[in-house]
Amino acid sequence: KAPLLSIESLRNLPEDQLVHIRGEVKGQEPGRYVRVRDESGQIDVLTGQTTLCPINTVVDAIGYPNISAAEWQLRSGVFREVTGPAAAPGAPARTGPAGARTLRLAQQVRELSVPEAERGLPVWLTGVVTWSSPDSPFFFVQDSSGGLCIMRGESTSAVRPIGRTVEVRGITAMGPFAPVVIASRFDKISEQAPPLAKQITLDYALTGAEEATWVEMRGFLRRIERRGAWNDLEMVTPAGDFTAVLPAAEDVSALVGAVIRLHGVCAANANTQRRLTGITLYVPGAAFAQIEEEAPQNPFDLPTRSLGSLGQFDTLLSSNRRLKVSGVVLHNSPGHLIHIADAGQALLVLSRSQVPLEAGDRIEVVGFPGWQGGRLVLREAVYRKTGRDQQPMPITVRPQQAPAPDLDGQLVKVTGTLIDTAAVGGQFRLSVQAGNLIFEGLLENLGRRPDLPSVPVGAVLSLLGVYELKYDEFGQPDAFQLRLRTPADITVLVRPSWFTRDRILVIASLLGVGILLFVAWVTALRRRVRAQTEQIRRQLQREARLEAELQRASRLESIGHLAGGIAHDFNNLLTVVMGNLSLVRLDRKMETESVEALADAEKAAVRARDLTQQLLTFAKGGAPIRSAVLLPDVVREVAEFALRGSPSRCRFDVAEDLWPADVDKGQIGQVVQNIVINASQAVP
């Protein structure tokens, strides 16, 4: 009945007011608190309830608001899960997996997809603890449907040892490889013996089908490595290696070198893409490691098996037991592998021993039979030299022969043409073509400063080495390589002609470069000739223009002298005319019309004087003689003078506020005179 409020609004309420909130569960510790979040914030509801609600479940909670250490809480709280429409989309609180079916079996959790596991689905299951440790943040349980990894998370429940039946409550999450459960609580129900271990091989374990399951695996204990609170046991099987983890407090050093049977929980190692990369077996203690074959005092006391008898209806190959063989060394890579042969049969031996061997040494080998890449091998082998023996005759491989499984590990001789070489680290690789086949010859153990054989590309070689098959992704042989022992295994039969393809290409390239350079030189030379020719042409044109201008200037100068002389003479005549006109105008007996005619004549003489001034300016080449002139007066005077004797008349329309113009009065008058005369001549 308390009012339903948002978490943010509780900050403004008194501490004695009962309030009601609704939100999603984001964390909890049964009997102490439940952390609830809505769209406005998050708050811890302090409650004594032990009810477990899955993460993201929508709940109603009531209590009294209280602040503690700057954090708001609901004290004396009570909560319950919301079902029905209140938990549907659009409700006050966001929805989570509320109402989701609670998972009761380990198999149900293991079958979840990644998105489903990450939703935090509720889990409530009962199972037997198969592995646990106080030093580990997780433990394993197993029920009738399978095994499961349980993360303790923030749970304070006591760690239960192996054989305890526990009830686990929590939510799902996604682990590195498979879904896991984050436990909020796990309680002991009863004590029970561990389940019956399922016997599996490493091949089957690498499928991931037995993830978190109690199993039994066998192998040879190669060594023990201390890692904090744990001992990592490096185990060897016919199919490969895996690691078994035991508490470091238990001493199992006496097991080193023995074939042992282990009971433990099979857990997958995965990369960031959740792809299985290996197997770790979690063994509860030394009591779950039993010796099947003790480390021998002298491994060479075993009976010697022939190489031809291996793999023929032989159960020894799958029992992790040692066997002893003998053979002649064909090839040796110290610390890695040895190829031996005997009576036409070959065998690959994997050994960590650094004892040097040479081709032709007879040795006895003791190791664990297994398979690698489709071939029979001896793993973790030890050997001793017993003498020298004659190597088998090499088998000649025809150029057209496809990869042959019967030749794997045999000493062969192949003839082919060298097409490429490469030196990487202490290895020298030769790519050889024999007919339609291309294979590699591998020469190892050359040291830091290898004395590489001088083998020219294109030479025909004869290679002597151990035939080694290569397999495709389907396990079928698709190629082979030769493991060479020494540089003496490489014989040059025919050296390539000096005119090899590479050299011909180099010569052709040099010729091409030379031709390109010659063409470029000729092109540059032609461009330079054209540029110089154009420069000479422009120079001649410039000189011709200068000469023409000089002649024109000379002509203008002559004309100027002539015009100047004419102007001086004409000016002298005008002076006489104007003087006489002035004297005539002094006669008071003259009639008015005569006086006006004389005035006009005097004006004409003045204009003629101005014309002579223009001629002098032209002759001297000087600038016009400018002065401040009232243009209306000039226009009236010139226009009336130009129209004397003409039937046309001028009408003047001049603005009163015109400024004076800075002009040559004679030249501007000449301009106006020409305009008026043209206009008069154009009038009908």
XYZ file of C-alpha atoms in Angstrom:
684
model
C 0.000 0.000 0.000
C 3.039 2.300 0.159
C 3.310 4.753 -2.753
C 5.378 3.541 -5.741
C 8.276 5.997 -6.171
C 11.444 6.269 -8.242
C 14.760 5.663 -6.473
C 15.927 9.209 -7.174
C 12.895 10.721 -5.393
C 13.760 8.946 -2.105
C 16.456 11.523 -1.320
C 13.813 14.123 -0.461
C 11.750 11.919 1.879
C 11.961 11.605 5.681
C 13.532 8.457 7.104
C 10.323 7.375 8.870
C 8.208 7.204 5.700
C 7.556 3.768 4.253
C 8.177 3.752 0.508
C 7.714 1.340 -2.389
C 10.150 0.950 -5.337
C 10.261 -1.333 -8.368
C 13.352 -2.285 -10.369
C 15.728 -4.981 -11.593
C 17.954 -7.051 -9.325
C 21.608 -6.183 -10.052
C 23.250 -7.931 -7.132
C 22.388 -9.634 -3.856
C 23.650 -11.408 -0.811
C 20.876 -13.530 0.702
C 20.096 -12.528 4.266
C 21.829 -9.137 3.915
C 20.796 -7.045 0.927
C 19.356 -6.908 -2.586
C 20.657 -4.278 -5.040
C 17.815 -2.830 -7.139
C 18.082 -0.475 -10.118
C 15.405 1.486 -11.970
C 15.685 4.149 -14.672
C 16.610 6.883 -12.151
C 19.246 5.146 -10.046
C 20.316 2.236 -7.845
C 19.817 1.419 -4.140
C 20.558 -1.428 -1.724
C 17.532 -2.899 0.088
C 18.711 -4.163 3.498
C 16.725 -7.301 4.248
C 16.953 -10.515 6.176
C 15.236 -12.508 3.427
C 17.202 -15.442 2.034
C 15.170 -15.627 -1.173
C 17.412 -15.835 -4.251
C 16.316 -13.837 -7.283
C 18.180 -14.149 -10.582
C 19.995 -11.090 -11.875
C 17.717 -8.741 -13.913
C 14.584 -10.100 -12.245
C 11.984 -7.357 -11.670
C 11.091 -7.036 -7.966
C 8.943 -4.845 -5.712
C 10.642 -3.639 -2.522
C 9.472 -1.609 0.472
C 11.396 -0.061 3.326
C 12.491 3.149 5.013
C 14.991 5.439 3.247
C 18.273 5.843 5.087
C 21.691 7.332 4.249
C 24.853 5.504 5.338
C 28.361 6.607 4.385
C 26.950 8.907 1.678
C 24.971 6.008 0.127
C 21.187 5.717 0.208
C 19.636 2.490 1.384
C 16.249 1.042 2.269
C 16.386 -0.325 5.818
C 13.995 -2.934 7.221
C 13.302 -3.907 3.621
C 11.092 -6.602 2.184
C 10.954 -7.588 -1.480
C 9.139 -9.967 -3.808
C 9.397 -10.957 -7.459
C 7.065 -9.180 -9.864
C 5.046 -11.351 -12.232
C 2.381 -10.664 -14.785
C 1.869 -7.309 -16.558
C 4.042 -5.429 -14.064
C 7.101 -7.251 -15.407
C 6.178 -6.741 -19.088
C 7.737 -4.103 -21.401
C 6.480 -0.658 -20.496
C 6.399 -1.400 -16.790
C 8.113 1.072 -14.420
C 11.241 -1.129 -14.285
C 13.055 -2.561 -17.287
C 12.506 -6.259 -17.887
C 15.130 -8.957 -17.573
C 14.835 -12.738 -17.632
C 12.169 -12.598 -14.953
C 9.821 -15.520 -15.334
C 12.473 -17.487 -17.232
C 12.504 -21.216 -16.614
C 14.946 -22.188 -13.873
C 17.598 -24.587 -15.166
C 17.839 -27.723 -13.040
C 20.391 -29.887 -14.934
C 23.986 -29.347 -15.937
C 23.206 -30.449 -19.470
C 20.605 -27.681 -19.785
C 23.257 -25.104 -18.944
C 25.859 -26.639 -21.283
C 23.432 -26.559 -24.208
C 22.894 -22.782 -23.948
C 24.131 -20.570 -26.743
C 26.436 -17.683 -25.978
C 23.663 -15.014 -25.966
C 21.455 -17.231 -23.805
C 24.227 -17.915 -21.294
C 25.032 -14.218 -21.038
C 21.421 -13.373 -20.137
C 21.987 -14.596 -16.580
C 19.305 -17.299 -16.528
C 18.414 -18.703 -13.091
C 20.033 -22.012 -12.116
C 19.108 -24.316 -9.239
C 20.737 -27.710 -9.457
C 22.094 -30.483 -7.281
C 25.338 -32.303 -8.011
C 28.469 -33.924 -6.620
C 31.619 -31.849 -6.231
C 34.263 -33.420 -8.480
C 37.045 -30.868 -7.916
C 37.507 -27.854 -5.640
C 40.223 -25.909 -3.899
C 40.275 -22.905 -1.542
C 42.940 -21.393 -3.826
C 40.705 -21.514 -6.892
C 37.821 -19.138 -7.731
C 35.857 -22.023 -9.274
C 34.973 -25.652 -8.651
C 33.300 -28.433 -10.637
C 30.099 -30.342 -9.942
C 28.515 -33.196 -11.827
C 24.958 -34.485 -11.874
C 23.336 -37.278 -13.807
C 23.400 -35.225 -17.047
C 27.047 -34.095 -17.000
C 29.598 -31.786 -15.418
C 29.601 -28.026 -14.944
C 32.035 -25.316 -13.842
C 30.768 -23.214 -10.922
C 32.251 -19.748 -10.311
C 32.108 -18.823 -6.637
C 31.691 -15.104 -7.415
C 30.827 -13.089 -4.300
C 29.329 -16.060 -2.513
C 30.619 -16.634 1.014
C 29.538 -20.260 1.152
C 32.195 -22.657 2.375
C 34.209 -24.528 -0.255
C 33.073 -28.139 -0.343
C 35.597 -30.941 -0.944
C 35.248 -33.659 -3.550
C 32.419 -36.126 -2.955
C 30.010 -33.663 -1.308
C 26.566 -33.337 -2.770
C 25.697 -29.646 -2.939
C 22.755 -27.542 -3.956
C 23.885 -24.673 -6.182
C 21.864 -21.533 -6.872
C 23.016 -18.834 -9.217
C 22.837 -17.506 -12.742
C 24.382 -18.505 -16.038
C 27.351 -16.806 -17.681
C 29.670 -17.552 -20.586
C 33.075 -18.989 -19.739
C 36.180 -19.123 -21.944
C 34.860 -22.219 -23.729
C 31.440 -23.301 -22.385
C 28.647 -21.826 -20.234
C 29.325 -21.640 -16.490
C 27.284 -20.802 -13.397
C 28.010 -17.826 -11.149
C 26.897 -19.095 -7.765
C 25.134 -16.900 -5.258
C 24.916 -19.792 -2.793
C 25.838 -23.462 -2.567
C 24.921 -25.641 0.407
C 25.978 -29.126 1.382
C 23.214 -31.736 1.248
C 25.025 -35.022 1.798
C 28.255 -36.898 1.283
C 28.666 -39.154 -1.672
C 31.467 -40.940 -3.486
C 32.726 -39.340 -6.720
C 30.966 -40.556 -9.843
C 32.393 -43.373 -11.915
C 35.155 -41.929 -14.137
C 34.712 -42.309 -17.864
C 37.810 -43.617 -19.645
C 38.708 -41.349 -22.559
C 41.673 -40.711 -24.835
C 43.238 -37.367 -25.614
C 41.766 -37.469 -29.117
C 38.276 -37.730 -27.662
C 38.973 -35.109 -24.997
C 40.015 -32.636 -27.703
C 36.483 -32.778 -29.137
C 35.238 -30.870 -26.068
C 32.432 -33.358 -25.490
C 33.629 -34.141 -21.942
C 34.020 -30.536 -20.787
C 33.842 -30.301 -16.949
C 33.266 -34.068 -16.710
C 34.937 -36.499 -14.286
C 37.112 -38.744 -16.499
C 40.046 -41.122 -16.485
C 43.058 -40.504 -18.738
C 46.391 -42.287 -19.130
C 49.800 -41.035 -20.113
C 53.514 -40.853 -19.527
C 54.568 -38.255 -16.942
C 57.422 -36.384 -18.562
C 58.090 -33.781 -15.887
C 56.505 -31.628 -13.145
C 56.601 -27.839 -13.132
C 55.728 -25.803 -10.026
C 53.292 -22.926 -10.610
C 52.325 -21.101 -7.445
C 49.994 -23.312 -5.418
C 49.857 -25.927 -8.183
C 51.934 -28.636 -9.793
C 51.596 -28.863 -13.574
C 52.167 -32.430 -14.764
C 53.247 -32.644 -18.413
C 51.597 -35.811 -19.732
C 52.425 -37.584 -23.011
C 49.975 -39.832 -24.893
C 50.049 -41.460 -28.324
C 47.895 -38.592 -29.652
C 49.859 -35.733 -28.089
C 50.422 -33.904 -24.807
C 48.148 -32.491 -22.112
C 48.578 -30.944 -18.651
C 47.295 -32.300 -15.361
C 46.977 -29.907 -12.389
C 47.467 -31.077 -8.786
C 47.877 -29.124 -5.548
C 51.535 -28.281 -4.961
C 51.236 -29.429 -1.344
C 51.177 -33.064 -2.488
C 54.498 -34.538 -3.580
C 54.173 -36.611 -6.752
C 57.792 -36.350 -7.899
C 58.120 -40.147 -7.626
C 55.734 -40.482 -10.569
C 58.064 -38.779 -13.053
C 59.000 -41.202 -15.828
C 56.115 -43.567 -15.057
C 52.981 -44.344 -17.028
C 50.108 -43.262 -14.779
C 46.329 -43.302 -14.762
C 44.685 -40.060 -13.612
C 41.164 -39.326 -12.403
C 40.109 -35.721 -12.715
C 37.907 -33.134 -14.376
C 38.518 -32.539 -18.078
C 38.564 -28.796 -18.872
C 39.144 -27.242 -22.274
C 41.738 -24.566 -22.980
C 40.370 -22.027 -25.466
C 41.471 -18.890 -27.304
C 39.632 -15.575 -27.498
C 37.301 -17.004 -30.170
C 36.338 -19.847 -27.783
C 38.118 -22.372 -30.014
C 39.545 -25.372 -28.169
C 43.352 -25.333 -28.134
C 44.220 -27.978 -25.526
C 43.134 -29.951 -22.467
C 43.800 -29.487 -18.754
C 42.927 -32.279 -16.314
C 42.143 -31.047 -12.791
C 43.147 -33.848 -10.400
C 42.019 -33.461 -6.750
C 45.156 -35.045 -5.269
C 47.846 -37.700 -5.392
C 45.313 -40.361 -4.386
C 43.754 -40.007 -7.834
C 47.040 -40.749 -9.668
C 47.889 -44.453 -9.993
C 50.998 -45.941 -11.535
C 50.413 -48.400 -14.364
C 54.040 -48.808 -15.396
C 56.837 -47.629 -13.165
C 59.843 -45.816 -14.520
C 62.297 -48.593 -15.421
C 65.713 -48.773 -13.866
C 67.167 -49.584 -17.263
C 64.731 -49.030 -20.137
C 66.992 -50.934 -22.523
C 66.233 -54.207 -20.680
C 62.993 -54.471 -22.678
C 62.853 -57.039 -25.507
C 63.679 -55.620 -28.913
C 60.825 -55.347 -31.402
C 61.383 -55.317 -35.151
C 60.225 -52.248 -37.013
C 58.123 -54.360 -39.319
C 56.067 -55.761 -36.412
C 54.889 -52.349 -35.204
C 51.277 -51.466 -35.904
C 50.191 -54.943 -37.019
C 47.248 -55.880 -34.770
C 49.298 -54.567 -31.861
C 47.339 -53.364 -28.815
C 50.603 -52.019 -27.389
C 50.251 -48.945 -29.610
C 47.213 -47.756 -27.612
C 48.290 -48.804 -24.098
C 50.890 -46.102 -23.292
C 53.588 -48.725 -22.719
C 57.206 -48.491 -23.744
C 58.742 -50.589 -26.466
C 62.259 -51.046 -27.725
C 63.445 -51.098 -31.326
C 66.781 -51.042 -33.114
C 67.863 -49.478 -36.390
C 70.408 -47.560 -38.433
C 70.348 -43.769 -38.256
C 69.385 -42.158 -41.565
C 68.992 -38.609 -40.306
C 69.303 -36.891 -36.932
C 68.109 -33.485 -35.693
C 69.463 -33.361 -32.109
C 66.809 -32.632 -29.516
C 63.992 -33.142 -32.005
C 63.800 -36.223 -34.194
C 65.691 -39.205 -35.612
C 64.927 -41.259 -38.712
C 65.988 -44.883 -38.413
C 65.609 -47.863 -40.718
C 66.016 -51.617 -40.402
C 65.250 -54.483 -42.781
C 63.525 -52.192 -45.275
C 61.305 -50.562 -42.640
C 61.587 -46.983 -41.370
C 60.493 -45.239 -38.162
C 60.394 -41.647 -36.924
C 61.715 -41.224 -33.370
C 60.879 -38.093 -31.327
C 63.522 -37.530 -28.672
C 64.712 -34.615 -26.566
C 68.179 -36.066 -26.160
C 71.084 -33.973 -27.415
C 73.517 -36.898 -27.784
C 75.047 -36.458 -31.267
C 74.533 -39.115 -33.893
C 75.754 -39.585 -37.433
C 74.211 -41.282 -40.401
C 75.167 -44.957 -40.269
C 75.150 -45.272 -36.461
C 73.189 -48.248 -35.156
C 71.162 -47.377 -32.063
C 68.673 -48.923 -29.678
C 65.591 -46.786 -28.994
C 63.015 -47.027 -26.196
C 59.882 -44.886 -26.356
C 56.120 -44.697 -26.396
C 54.413 -45.581 -29.681
C 51.944 -43.126 -31.126
C 50.749 -41.398 -34.253
C 51.656 -38.034 -35.721
C 50.383 -36.702 -39.004
C 49.358 -40.149 -40.230
C 52.679 -41.838 -39.435
C 53.804 -44.140 -36.639
C 56.299 -42.508 -34.233
C 58.051 -43.191 -30.950
C 57.488 -40.372 -28.436
C 59.676 -39.335 -25.515
C 62.325 -41.739 -26.729
C 65.744 -42.418 -25.254
C 68.492 -44.078 -27.265
C 72.015 -45.414 -27.065
C 74.583 -46.071 -29.731
C 75.578 -49.696 -30.244
C 77.952 -49.421 -33.214
C 78.194 -48.639 -36.918
C 76.330 -50.279 -39.736
C 76.000 -49.934 -43.457
C 73.274 -47.572 -44.595
C 70.554 -48.968 -46.856
C 70.799 -48.356 -50.582
C 68.813 -45.268 -51.526
C 65.627 -45.718 -53.531
C 65.525 -43.765 -56.774
C 62.324 -41.739 -57.080
C 61.110 -41.201 -60.635
C 60.339 -37.578 -61.571
C 56.698 -38.340 -62.414
C 56.080 -40.307 -59.240
C 53.390 -38.891 -56.927
C 53.856 -38.735 -53.112
C 54.079 -42.351 -51.931
C 53.259 -43.381 -48.310
C 55.464 -46.492 -48.706
C 58.525 -44.248 -49.090
C 57.876 -42.230 -45.914
C 61.024 -42.304 -43.773
C 63.121 -44.133 -46.403
C 66.451 -43.023 -47.840
C 65.816 -41.908 -51.444
C 67.553 -40.187 -54.324
C 65.758 -37.660 -56.514
C 66.972 -35.780 -59.564
C 65.527 -32.383 -60.392
C 66.156 -28.777 -61.420
C 66.819 -26.174 -58.758
C 64.353 -23.290 -59.020
C 64.998 -21.392 -55.772
C 66.996 -21.361 -52.515
C 66.438 -19.796 -49.108
C 68.494 -19.689 -45.904
C 66.417 -19.173 -42.753
C 68.161 -19.394 -39.390
C 70.067 -22.639 -39.313
C 68.174 -24.155 -42.247
C 68.882 -24.150 -45.967
C 65.925 -24.891 -48.217
C 66.117 -25.848 -51.879
C 63.027 -25.775 -54.093
C 63.437 -28.416 -56.777
C 61.289 -29.364 -59.735
C 61.305 -32.988 -60.872
C 58.990 -33.449 -63.808
C 55.577 -32.178 -62.745
C 56.452 -32.288 -59.050
C 57.934 -29.506 -56.940
C 59.410 -30.443 -53.589
C 61.827 -29.064 -51.021
C 65.176 -30.272 -49.824
C 65.843 -29.280 -46.212
C 69.378 -29.061 -44.829
C 69.491 -28.398 -41.065
C 72.019 -27.820 -38.279
C 74.173 -25.403 -40.248
C 75.098 -23.303 -37.194
C 75.156 -19.538 -36.862
C 77.584 -19.108 -39.761
C 76.517 -21.784 -42.175
C 78.828 -22.881 -44.955
C 76.094 -22.975 -47.571
C 76.740 -25.068 -50.638
C 77.273 -23.137 -53.861
C 74.344 -24.338 -55.921
C 73.313 -22.127 -58.861
C 69.651 -21.779 -59.675
C 68.789 -23.717 -62.814
C 71.291 -26.491 -62.151
C 70.260 -30.135 -62.390
C 70.806 -31.700 -58.957
C 70.865 -35.156 -57.459
C 69.573 -35.048 -53.872
C 70.061 -37.816 -51.317
C 67.924 -37.670 -48.193
C 65.098 -39.039 -46.090
C 61.713 -39.015 -47.776
C 59.144 -37.233 -45.574
C 55.475 -36.994 -46.485
C 53.328 -33.885 -46.017
C 49.613 -34.203 -45.369
C 46.697 -31.981 -46.365
C 43.815 -30.850 -44.170
C 42.031 -34.160 -44.821
C 44.980 -36.244 -43.618
C 45.919 -37.371 -47.132
C 49.514 -37.151 -48.454
C 49.769 -34.357 -50.992
C 53.506 -33.550 -51.088
C 56.892 -34.596 -49.764
C 60.218 -33.122 -48.762
C 63.729 -34.501 -48.427
C 65.655 -34.132 -45.181
C 69.288 -33.815 -46.240
C 72.043 -34.788 -43.808
C 75.093 -32.872 -45.062
C 75.985 -30.620 -48.009
C 77.553 -33.735 -49.565
C 73.990 -35.007 -50.193
C 73.684 -32.311 -52.881
C 75.360 -33.221 -56.189
C 75.366 -30.859 -59.160
C 74.892 -32.911 -62.329
C 74.536 -30.151 -64.920
C 75.381 -26.526 -64.325
C 73.053 -24.002 -65.940
C 74.063 -22.063 -69.071
C 75.515 -18.626 -68.492
C 72.603 -17.228 -70.466
C 70.012 -17.955 -67.875
C 66.578 -16.471 -67.954
C 67.458 -14.034 -65.201
C 70.597 -12.865 -66.940
C 68.786 -12.491 -70.257
C 66.155 -10.457 -68.475
C 68.878 -8.320 -66.885
C 70.586 -7.740 -70.262
C 67.250 -6.953 -71.899
C 66.456 -4.584 -69.072
C 69.822 -2.831 -69.453
C 69.309 -2.521 -73.224
C 65.848 -1.187 -72.674
C 67.136 1.318 -70.168
C 69.928 2.351 -72.585
C 67.433 2.840 -75.433
C 65.176 4.860 -73.196
C 68.098 7.016 -72.079
C 69.189 7.550 -75.740
C 65.661 8.476 -76.791
C 65.395 10.799 -73.810
C 68.757 12.399 -74.729
C 67.693 12.894 -78.368
C 64.354 14.311 -77.267
C 66.036 16.702 -74.847
C 68.532 17.746 -77.564
C 65.740 18.426 -80.062
C 63.876 20.454 -77.486
C 67.018 22.461 -76.793
C 67.571 23.115 -80.525
C 63.943 24.203 -80.923
C 64.262 26.482 -77.907
C 67.454 28.109 -79.247
C 65.894 28.479 -82.726
C 62.861 30.164 -81.227
C 65.118 32.446 -79.196
C 67.078 33.457 -82.331
C 63.822 34.066 -84.223
C 62.500 36.288 -81.433
C 65.830 38.151 -81.349
C 65.692 38.795 -85.119
C 62.079 39.953 -84.859
C 63.004 42.264 -82.005
C 65.910 43.698 -84.007
C 63.647 44.173 -87.047
C 61.083 46.012 -84.906
C 63.791 48.205 -83.418
C 65.142 49.022 -86.885
C 61.640 49.855 -88.154
C 61.002 52.049 -85.141
C 64.360 53.758 -85.686
C 63.456 54.510 -89.320
C 60.019 55.715 -88.268
C 61.567 57.912 -85.600
C 63.945 59.336 -88.197
C 61.049 60.100 -90.539
C 59.080 61.647 -87.723
C 62.067 63.731 -86.757
C 62.407 64.972 -90.362
C 58.717 65.749 -90.536
C 58.987 67.475 -87.181
C 61.795 69.682 -88.420
C 59.729 70.500 -91.524
C 56.606 71.197 -89.487
C 58.598 73.358 -87.088
C 59.989 75.426 -89.925
C 56.567 75.860 -91.493
C 55.104 76.780 -88.126
C 57.760 79.447 -87.505
C 57.247 80.951 -90.948
C 53.475 80.778 -90.690
C 53.611 82.274 -87.213
C 55.645 85.191 -88.568
C 53.047 85.809 -91.272
C 50.258 85.647 -88.724
C 52.081 88.170 -86.608
C 52.062 90.612 -89.538
C 48.377 89.901 -90.218
C 47.350 90.319 -86.611
C 49.400 93.499 -86.280
C 47.773 95.063 -89.315
C 44.320 93.996 -88.142
C 44.963 95.647 -84.828
C 46.031 98.880 -86.557
C 42.964 98.838 -88.768
C 40.694 98.423 -85.753
C 42.176 101.612 -84.299
C 40.467 103.596 -87.052
C 37.368 105.150 -85.402
C 35.767 105.946 -88.694
C 35.046 102.334 -89.516
C 31.554 101.093 -89.480
C 30.317 98.614 -86.946
C 30.024 95.760 -89.416
C 33.590 96.315 -90.523
C 34.750 96.326 -86.943
C 32.983 93.042 -86.312
C 34.507 91.551 -89.473
C 37.940 92.673 -88.343
C 37.315 91.135 -84.917
C 36.387 87.851 -86.542
C 39.450 87.980 -88.693
C 41.562 88.649 -85.617
C 40.016 85.629 -83.885
C 40.743 83.493 -86.926
C 44.318 84.659 -86.835
C 44.495 83.729 -83.152
C 43.181 80.260 -83.942
C 45.720 79.961 -86.735
C 48.376 80.908 -84.190
C 47.099 78.129 -81.943
C 47.371 75.741 -84.883
C 50.965 76.749 -85.373
C 51.510 76.120 -81.676
C 50.232 72.569 -82.208
C 52.610 72.130 -85.067
C 55.458 73.298 -82.851
C 54.389 70.891 -80.101
C 54.339 68.053 -82.631
C 57.696 69.060 -83.998
C 59.325 69.274 -80.564
C 57.669 66.178 -79.280
C 56.550 68.013 -76.125
C 53.480 67.548 -74.021
C 50.281 69.641 -74.553
C 50.218 73.036 -72.827
C 47.484 72.603 -70.258
C 45.717 75.245 -68.243
C 42.412 75.812 -66.453
C 39.925 76.551 -69.250
C 36.198 77.330 -69.153
C 34.875 74.887 -71.697
C 31.563 76.701 -72.413
C 33.508 79.747 -73.708
C 35.766 77.577 -75.842
C 32.820 75.639 -77.276
C 30.821 78.800 -78.131
C 33.799 80.515 -79.755
C 34.867 77.526 -81.806
C 31.361 76.497 -82.841
C 30.389 79.999 -84.016
C 33.643 80.314 -85.931
C 33.238 76.935 -87.574
C 29.679 77.724 -88.746
C 30.363 81.120 -90.305
C 29.008 81.090 -93.822
C 27.062 77.903 -93.140
C 23.242 77.746 -93.154
C 23.432 75.798 -89.849
C 23.334 77.433 -86.430
C 24.233 76.245 -82.937
C 22.018 76.297 -79.873
C 23.921 76.062 -76.581
C 22.564 74.381 -73.497
C 25.261 74.564 -70.819
C 24.984 73.922 -67.087
C 25.851 76.889 -64.928
C 28.007 75.005 -62.390
C 30.538 73.399 -64.704
C 34.091 73.284 -63.320
C 37.049 74.509 -65.374
C 38.931 71.782 -67.250
C 42.696 71.174 -67.192
C 43.233 70.946 -70.988
C 45.243 72.331 -73.900
C 42.900 75.041 -75.160
C 44.048 74.766 -78.763
C 43.763 70.975 -78.945
C 40.368 70.791 -77.256
C 39.167 73.587 -79.534
C 40.331 71.572 -82.546
C 38.321 68.613 -81.266
C 35.157 70.699 -80.899
C 35.704 72.302 -84.298
C 35.944 68.898 -85.996
C 32.759 67.696 -84.275
C 30.814 70.845 -85.270
C 32.054 70.771 -88.868
C 31.089 67.067 -89.159
C 27.666 67.835 -87.725
C 27.166 70.788 -90.105
C 28.128 68.717 -93.101
C 25.671 66.004 -92.046
C 22.685 68.387 -91.887
C 20.605 68.501 -95.153
